[in-house]
Amino acid sequence: MLNRNGLLATVAILAGMTYQALADDFRVAAVLPGVVTDKSFNQQVFEGLKASEKLGGVEIAYTEKVTQAEQVEVMSDYARRGYNLIVGAGGEYVDAAKRIRSQFPDVSVVVLNGAETENVTTLMFEHEQFAYLVGLVAGRVSKNGTLAALTAQPIPAFDRVVKGFTTGLHVSHPEGKVLTTLTNDWSDVAKAKAASVNLISQGADVLLPYLDGAYLGVVQAADEKGVYVVGVAQDLAVDDPKANLFSTIQDYGGMVSWSVAKAKAGELEAKRYDFGVGSFPNEMGPFNDVVPQNVRDEVKAAVEDLKAGKVTFK
Amino acid sequence: MFNFLFDAHQLSDFLGSGIGLSVPLIFAAVGGVICERAGVFNIALEGQMLLGALAAAVGANLSGSAEVGLISAVLTGALSGVLLSILGVSLRGNQIVIGLAITLFASGFTSFMSRVLFPEGANSLRLDGFRPFGLPLLENIPFFGKILFQQDALFYLMLILVAVTMFVIYRTQLGLSIRAIGENPGAADTAGVPVMLLRYSCVIAGSAIAAIGGAYIVLAQVFLFSDNITAGKGFIALGAIVLGRWNPLFATLACLLFGVFDALQLRMQATQPDIPAQLFAAMPYVISILAFVGLIGLVHPPAAGGKHYDREVR
C-alpha cells in the first residue's frame, strides 16, 4: 500500500515537474514552406531554431511544407497551444501573421523577409547589399558583362537582389546587364538546370540562383558548361567549390535565434528590423581561386562602404 | 526576339533543352496511354514517377551503377501498378481516388525515405548516371545528329519504347485485344480475351514505364534526388494523353510541344524583361489549349475507361 502511495506521489511530482517545465519554457514554433533538409533557406531556419534551444528554457516545434492555404490554420494551432513566438519563414506569411496577431495579441509573430506589416515583427536582410558584393566579384570575373539571376516566382526580395547585383556589376561593366528568369517552381531541379543552360547559351557567364532546392540545377549547369555561380543567401562552395565564384551568406538561422533571444527577454517589438552586411559573423564564403587578390581587397573595401552607407542603389 | 532561331549553336541548345524537358513527360504519357487504352485510369503517374525517381537514386547509389538504378525504378513502378490494379481493377475502387491516393502517398513516402536512406541529404548525391554517347553514323547528320543522336541510353530507350508501343497497340493481335477491353470489355470477354489478366498487365507495364520517367530525371538530368523532384510532371503528362488522343505517338508529340514551349518561354523571359514573365510561363498551356481547339474531330476516349468490369453484371 505504502509502495503504491509512494509511486503515486512520484508520478504526481513528475507530472508537476513536467507541467512546471512546460509552463516556464519559452515556446517557439516555426512554420516552413519547404523541408528542413533542403540545404537552403528552410534548413537555415531550422538550424537557427535548434540553436535557440541552447539559450536554455526554450522549447521548439516546427511544421514543414505548409502551403499558402494552411498557413493560418497551422499558425493559430500553435497559438492555441500556448506558443509564445511563432516564426513564419518567408514573406508569403505576412497576411497569415496579421490575422494571428489580431486573434492572439499575446503571441509574438515574426515573419522573415516580409514586407513591413503593422503589428507584426518583420526581419529583413538588406538584399541589395549582399547581392552588390557578389555582383562586384561576378562583374570582375565575367568576360562580357552578362550575368543572370534565377528565381521561381516574382517576389520583392528577388527584385532587391537583382538591383544590388546589377549595381555591383556596373562597377566593372557600366553597360553590363543581368538576365533574369522565373522557373515557376522552387524545387524543380531539372527545370532550373534547363533554364540555366538557356541563360548560359545567351552569353551569361556568372549565374545567381535565388531558389530553394532547385538551386542545385543551376550549380550543375554552370559546372557542366564551365561557367560560374555566385550565392547570395548561402555558401555554394559547399556544393561545388569549382563552380562557386563567391558567396555571401544570409544567416537566417542567426536571424531566428536573435529574435528568439530578443523575444524571450521581452524586447522584441512589432516593427521592421533590417539586417545589413555586418549583422552576423560568417557572412562570406571562400573565394574561388580565379578571383584575383585585388578583387578580394575590393570586396573588403566595399563591405566598409556598405556599412558606412556610401553605396546607393537605384 | 527570335534571333536565336538563326544561330545554329543557340538553336541546338534551345531544342536540346526543350527535348530534355519533354523526355520525362513522354515516359509518363506513354505509360498512361497503355493503362487508359486498357480501360484503367492512371491518375497516379505523378506518384509513380516520384517513386521511380527515389528508387533510381537508391539503386544507383547502393550499387554504383545506373542500370541497377533503372531496374529498381522499373520494379518499384511495377509494384505501384500491382497496387493500382488490385485496388482499382479487382476490388473495383474508384480509380481516380486510388490514383490520387498513390500520388499523395508517394509524395510523403519518398520525402520520408530519402531522409532515412540518405542521412546526409539526397540532394548531396552525385550519382553515376547515364551519360550521353553518340550513335555511329547517325550522330554525323548535320544539326539534328547532335540533338537526337548524342543522347543518353534512356533517351534511345524512349525512342524505341514509343515505336514499340505504337506497333503493339495498332499492329498486333495483342494491341487489338488491349483496345477492345478499353472499349467494350464484355464483347472482348465473349471473344475469349482475358480481360483481367490483360488489364493487370497493362497497368503494371504502364506504371513501370511512368517510373522510368522519374528515373530519367535522376539518372540522366540532375544525378541527385530532392523532395518532389518531379514537380507535377505526371499531371502534365495526363494532359498530354488527352491532347494526344490516347495515341502514343501523338501523346509524345504533345509532350514535345509542352517541353519545347517551356524551353522557349524560359529563353524569351530572359531576353524580354519588359514583358511580364507570367505571360511567358503561361505559354505552354495556352499553346496546348490552342492545339486542342485546333485539332478538329471528335475526342474519343476509351469508352470503358474507369469503368469496372464484372463478368456477372450486365
XYZ file of C-alpha atoms in Angstrom, chain B:
314
model
C 13.208 38.314 -80.082
C 13.682 35.199 -82.179
C 17.298 35.805 -83.183
C 18.360 32.569 -81.562
C 16.436 30.615 -84.208
C 19.035 31.685 -86.764
C 22.084 30.799 -84.715
C 22.838 27.080 -85.078
C 24.555 26.841 -81.715
C 21.819 28.628 -79.775
C 19.081 26.823 -81.669
C 20.534 23.430 -80.846
C 20.891 24.463 -77.181
C 17.273 25.564 -77.194
C 15.907 22.442 -78.889
C 18.117 20.267 -76.702
C 16.659 21.708 -73.522
C 13.138 21.514 -74.952
C 13.609 17.824 -75.670
C 15.238 17.294 -72.270
C 12.192 18.812 -70.561
C 9.905 16.560 -72.634
C 11.534 13.171 -72.036
C 10.167 12.534 -68.502
C 6.736 13.633 -69.735
C 6.920 11.238 -72.675
C 7.687 8.214 -70.492
C 4.795 9.091 -68.189
C 2.393 9.819 -71.042
C 3.184 6.592 -72.908
C 2.773 4.632 -69.663
C -0.536 6.370 -69.072
C -1.753 5.690 -72.608
C -1.122 1.963 -72.144
C -3.198 1.928 -68.935
C -6.032 4.008 -70.329
C -6.212 2.070 -73.577
C -6.907 -0.988 -71.438
C -9.709 0.890 -69.695
C -7.973 1.844 -66.442
C -7.457 5.479 -65.465
C -3.978 6.008 -64.113
C -4.018 9.308 -62.234
C -1.078 8.034 -60.192
C 1.502 8.898 -62.887
C 2.963 11.716 -60.777
C 3.357 9.445 -57.756
C 4.794 6.646 -59.829
C 7.376 8.988 -61.350
C 8.321 10.130 -57.867
C 8.644 6.549 -56.623
C 10.710 5.726 -59.702
C 12.948 8.719 -59.063
C 13.659 7.710 -55.473
C 14.129 4.028 -56.370
C 16.564 5.019 -59.119
C 18.560 7.147 -56.683
C 18.642 4.379 -54.077
C 19.545 1.647 -56.565
C 22.223 3.672 -58.318
C 23.679 4.875 -55.033
C 23.897 1.441 -53.398
C 25.273 -0.347 -56.438
C 27.189 2.438 -58.099
C 25.567 1.525 -61.399
C 22.914 3.454 -63.303
C 21.499 0.236 -64.764
C 20.671 -1.090 -61.302
C 19.020 2.255 -60.565
C 16.899 1.888 -63.683
C 15.911 -1.674 -62.803
C 14.894 -0.733 -59.277
C 12.817 2.139 -60.658
C 11.070 -0.233 -63.052
C 10.366 -2.729 -60.270
C 9.065 -0.039 -57.922
C 6.838 1.363 -60.656
C 5.547 -2.132 -61.421
C 4.794 -2.642 -57.742
C 2.744 0.548 -57.642
C 0.959 -0.788 -60.742
C 0.136 -4.002 -58.871
C -1.343 -1.879 -56.083
C -3.372 0.203 -58.523
C -4.663 -2.947 -60.267
C -5.629 -4.764 -57.094
C -7.475 -1.745 -55.694
C -8.820 -0.328 -58.933
C -9.427 -3.410 -61.078
C -10.054 -6.375 -58.759
C -11.523 -4.595 -55.745
C -13.292 -2.062 -58.007
C -12.324 1.019 -56.080
C -12.729 4.401 -57.704
C -9.643 4.646 -59.930
C -9.408 8.431 -59.649
C -9.394 8.320 -55.854
C -6.904 5.446 -55.771
C -4.626 7.212 -58.235
C -4.643 10.379 -56.145
C -4.069 8.311 -53.009
C -1.000 6.691 -54.567
C 0.336 10.104 -55.587
C -0.182 11.578 -52.119
C 1.350 8.501 -50.539
C 4.345 8.681 -52.874
C 4.925 12.326 -52.052
C 5.139 11.692 -48.298
C 6.816 8.313 -48.575
C 9.634 9.478 -50.848
C 10.378 12.518 -48.644
C 10.456 10.315 -45.569
C 12.505 7.502 -47.089
C 15.023 9.869 -48.640
C 15.757 11.223 -45.156
C 16.049 7.728 -43.715
C 18.184 6.342 -46.528
C 20.315 9.430 -47.191
C 21.058 10.984 -43.795
C 23.489 13.363 -45.487
C 20.704 14.601 -47.736
C 19.705 13.025 -51.041
C 20.432 16.337 -52.756
C 24.145 15.963 -51.962
C 24.315 12.875 -54.158
C 26.428 12.801 -57.289
C 25.110 9.639 -58.887
C 26.797 7.821 -61.708
C 24.012 8.263 -64.218
C 23.536 7.644 -67.908
C 25.862 9.923 -69.857
C 25.350 10.945 -73.478
C 27.083 8.980 -76.205
C 26.829 9.338 -79.952
C 25.299 6.721 -82.227
C 27.715 5.857 -85.030
C 26.875 7.450 -88.404
C 23.594 8.970 -87.180
C 25.410 11.457 -84.961
C 27.147 12.878 -88.032
C 23.875 14.095 -89.539
C 24.278 17.862 -89.654
C 22.493 19.700 -86.839
C 19.896 17.013 -85.934
C 22.581 14.423 -85.256
C 23.783 16.464 -82.328
C 20.308 16.936 -80.865
C 18.834 13.482 -81.391
C 21.753 11.091 -81.592
C 24.176 12.352 -78.983
C 21.971 11.418 -76.084
C 21.960 9.033 -73.170
C 20.787 5.420 -73.176
C 17.415 6.285 -71.620
C 16.660 8.691 -74.454
C 17.259 5.944 -77.026
C 15.169 3.625 -74.879
C 12.374 6.186 -75.091
C 12.540 6.297 -78.898
C 12.357 2.505 -79.049
C 9.563 2.444 -76.492
C 7.359 4.850 -78.434
C 7.899 2.874 -81.657
C 7.232 -0.478 -79.996
C 4.116 0.804 -78.205
C 2.754 2.195 -81.458
C 3.414 -1.096 -83.205
C 1.936 -3.277 -80.469
C -1.210 -1.194 -79.981
C -2.109 -0.726 -83.643
C -0.489 -3.611 -85.485
C -0.773 -6.722 -83.330
C -3.434 -9.081 -82.050
C -2.417 -8.163 -78.507
C -2.936 -4.490 -79.243
C -6.354 -5.168 -80.690
C -7.271 -7.035 -77.501
C -5.996 -4.148 -75.359
C -8.015 -1.620 -77.308
C -11.033 -3.939 -77.162
C -11.022 -4.234 -73.366
C -10.765 -0.466 -73.179
C -13.809 -0.032 -75.385
C -16.070 -2.926 -74.587
C -14.676 -5.487 -72.154
C -17.879 -7.560 -72.275
C -17.590 -8.150 -76.003
C -13.878 -8.839 -75.696
C -14.544 -11.339 -72.940
C -17.086 -13.126 -75.128
C -14.407 -13.412 -77.786
C -12.099 -15.091 -75.282
C -9.870 -12.147 -74.363
C -8.632 -12.473 -70.751
C -9.839 -9.052 -69.578
C -8.485 -9.109 -66.019
C -5.115 -10.546 -66.956
C -4.675 -8.003 -69.725
C -5.769 -5.064 -67.562
C -3.336 -6.105 -64.849
C -0.526 -6.470 -67.381
C -1.193 -3.096 -68.986
C -1.416 -1.238 -65.671
C 1.759 -2.864 -64.368
C 3.660 -2.212 -67.603
C 2.344 1.358 -67.886
C 3.233 2.136 -64.280
C 6.730 0.756 -64.725
C 7.207 2.969 -67.799
C 5.957 6.026 -65.907
C 8.505 5.257 -63.198
C 11.267 5.378 -65.834
C 10.193 8.983 -66.415
C 11.117 9.741 -62.805
C 14.302 7.704 -63.126
C 15.280 9.773 -66.172
C 15.252 12.976 -64.132
C 17.507 11.403 -61.513
C 19.806 9.276 -63.677
C 20.172 11.442 -66.784
C 19.355 15.023 -65.819
C 20.274 16.014 -62.289
C 22.067 12.979 -60.754
C 20.546 13.570 -57.332
C 17.223 13.221 -55.588
C 15.346 16.007 -53.854
C 11.856 16.187 -52.407
C 9.124 16.482 -55.013
C 11.688 16.359 -57.794
C 9.025 15.539 -60.408
C 7.240 18.841 -59.655
C 3.876 17.970 -61.197
C 5.197 16.488 -64.456
C 2.921 13.462 -64.039
C -0.112 15.722 -64.152
C 1.139 17.494 -67.261
C 1.573 14.044 -68.833
C -2.114 13.366 -68.110
C -2.924 16.453 -70.141
C -0.644 15.253 -72.934
C -2.521 11.940 -73.083
C -5.795 13.742 -73.739
C -4.194 16.186 -76.158
C -2.626 13.201 -77.944
C -5.995 11.475 -78.194
C -4.810 8.315 -76.413
C -2.346 7.639 -79.234
C 1.249 7.018 -78.028
C 2.835 8.918 -80.904
C 0.513 11.925 -80.668
C 0.909 11.953 -76.892
C 4.679 12.037 -77.451
C 4.267 14.977 -79.809
C 2.060 16.712 -77.241
C 4.818 16.263 -74.633
C 7.338 17.713 -77.092
C 5.005 20.666 -77.567
C 4.948 21.272 -73.809
C 8.689 20.799 -73.475
C 9.729 22.961 -76.411
C 7.390 25.797 -75.468
C 8.583 25.572 -71.886
C 12.153 25.958 -73.120
C 11.030 28.789 -75.396
C 9.332 30.680 -72.571
C 12.382 30.280 -70.322
C 14.532 31.753 -73.067
C 12.196 34.582 -74.006
C 11.777 35.698 -70.401
C 15.458 36.411 -70.197
C 15.591 38.428 -73.398
C 12.306 40.311 -72.918
C 12.449 41.772 -69.421
C 9.735 44.308 -70.269
C 7.041 41.697 -70.832
C 5.654 40.191 -67.585
C 7.211 36.780 -67.011
C 3.846 35.253 -66.120
C 2.749 35.668 -69.734
C 5.647 33.515 -70.818
C 5.073 30.995 -68.037
C 1.513 30.502 -69.261
C 2.657 29.975 -72.848
C 2.941 26.153 -72.925
C -0.590 25.891 -71.581
C -2.054 28.489 -73.906
C -0.437 26.709 -76.832
C -1.862 23.374 -75.716
C -5.363 24.846 -75.431
C -4.980 26.297 -78.921
C -3.734 22.942 -80.189
C -6.632 21.224 -78.509
C -9.156 23.553 -80.085
C -7.399 23.389 -83.415
C -7.419 19.613 -83.627
C -10.715 19.155 -85.379
C -12.501 15.904 -84.796
C -14.277 14.105 -82.056
C -12.388 13.409 -78.854
C -12.857 9.721 -78.390
C -11.553 8.426 -75.088
C -11.621 4.657 -74.485
C -15.312 4.020 -73.828
C -14.763 1.714 -70.856
C -12.163 3.990 -69.202
C -12.549 3.965 -65.429
C -15.468 1.536 -65.585
C -15.188 -1.701 -63.686
C -15.731 -4.954 -65.437
C -17.638 -7.754 -63.835
C -18.489 -10.759 -65.936
C -21.600 -11.470 -63.852
C -23.089 -7.986 -64.222
C -24.694 -6.680 -67.354
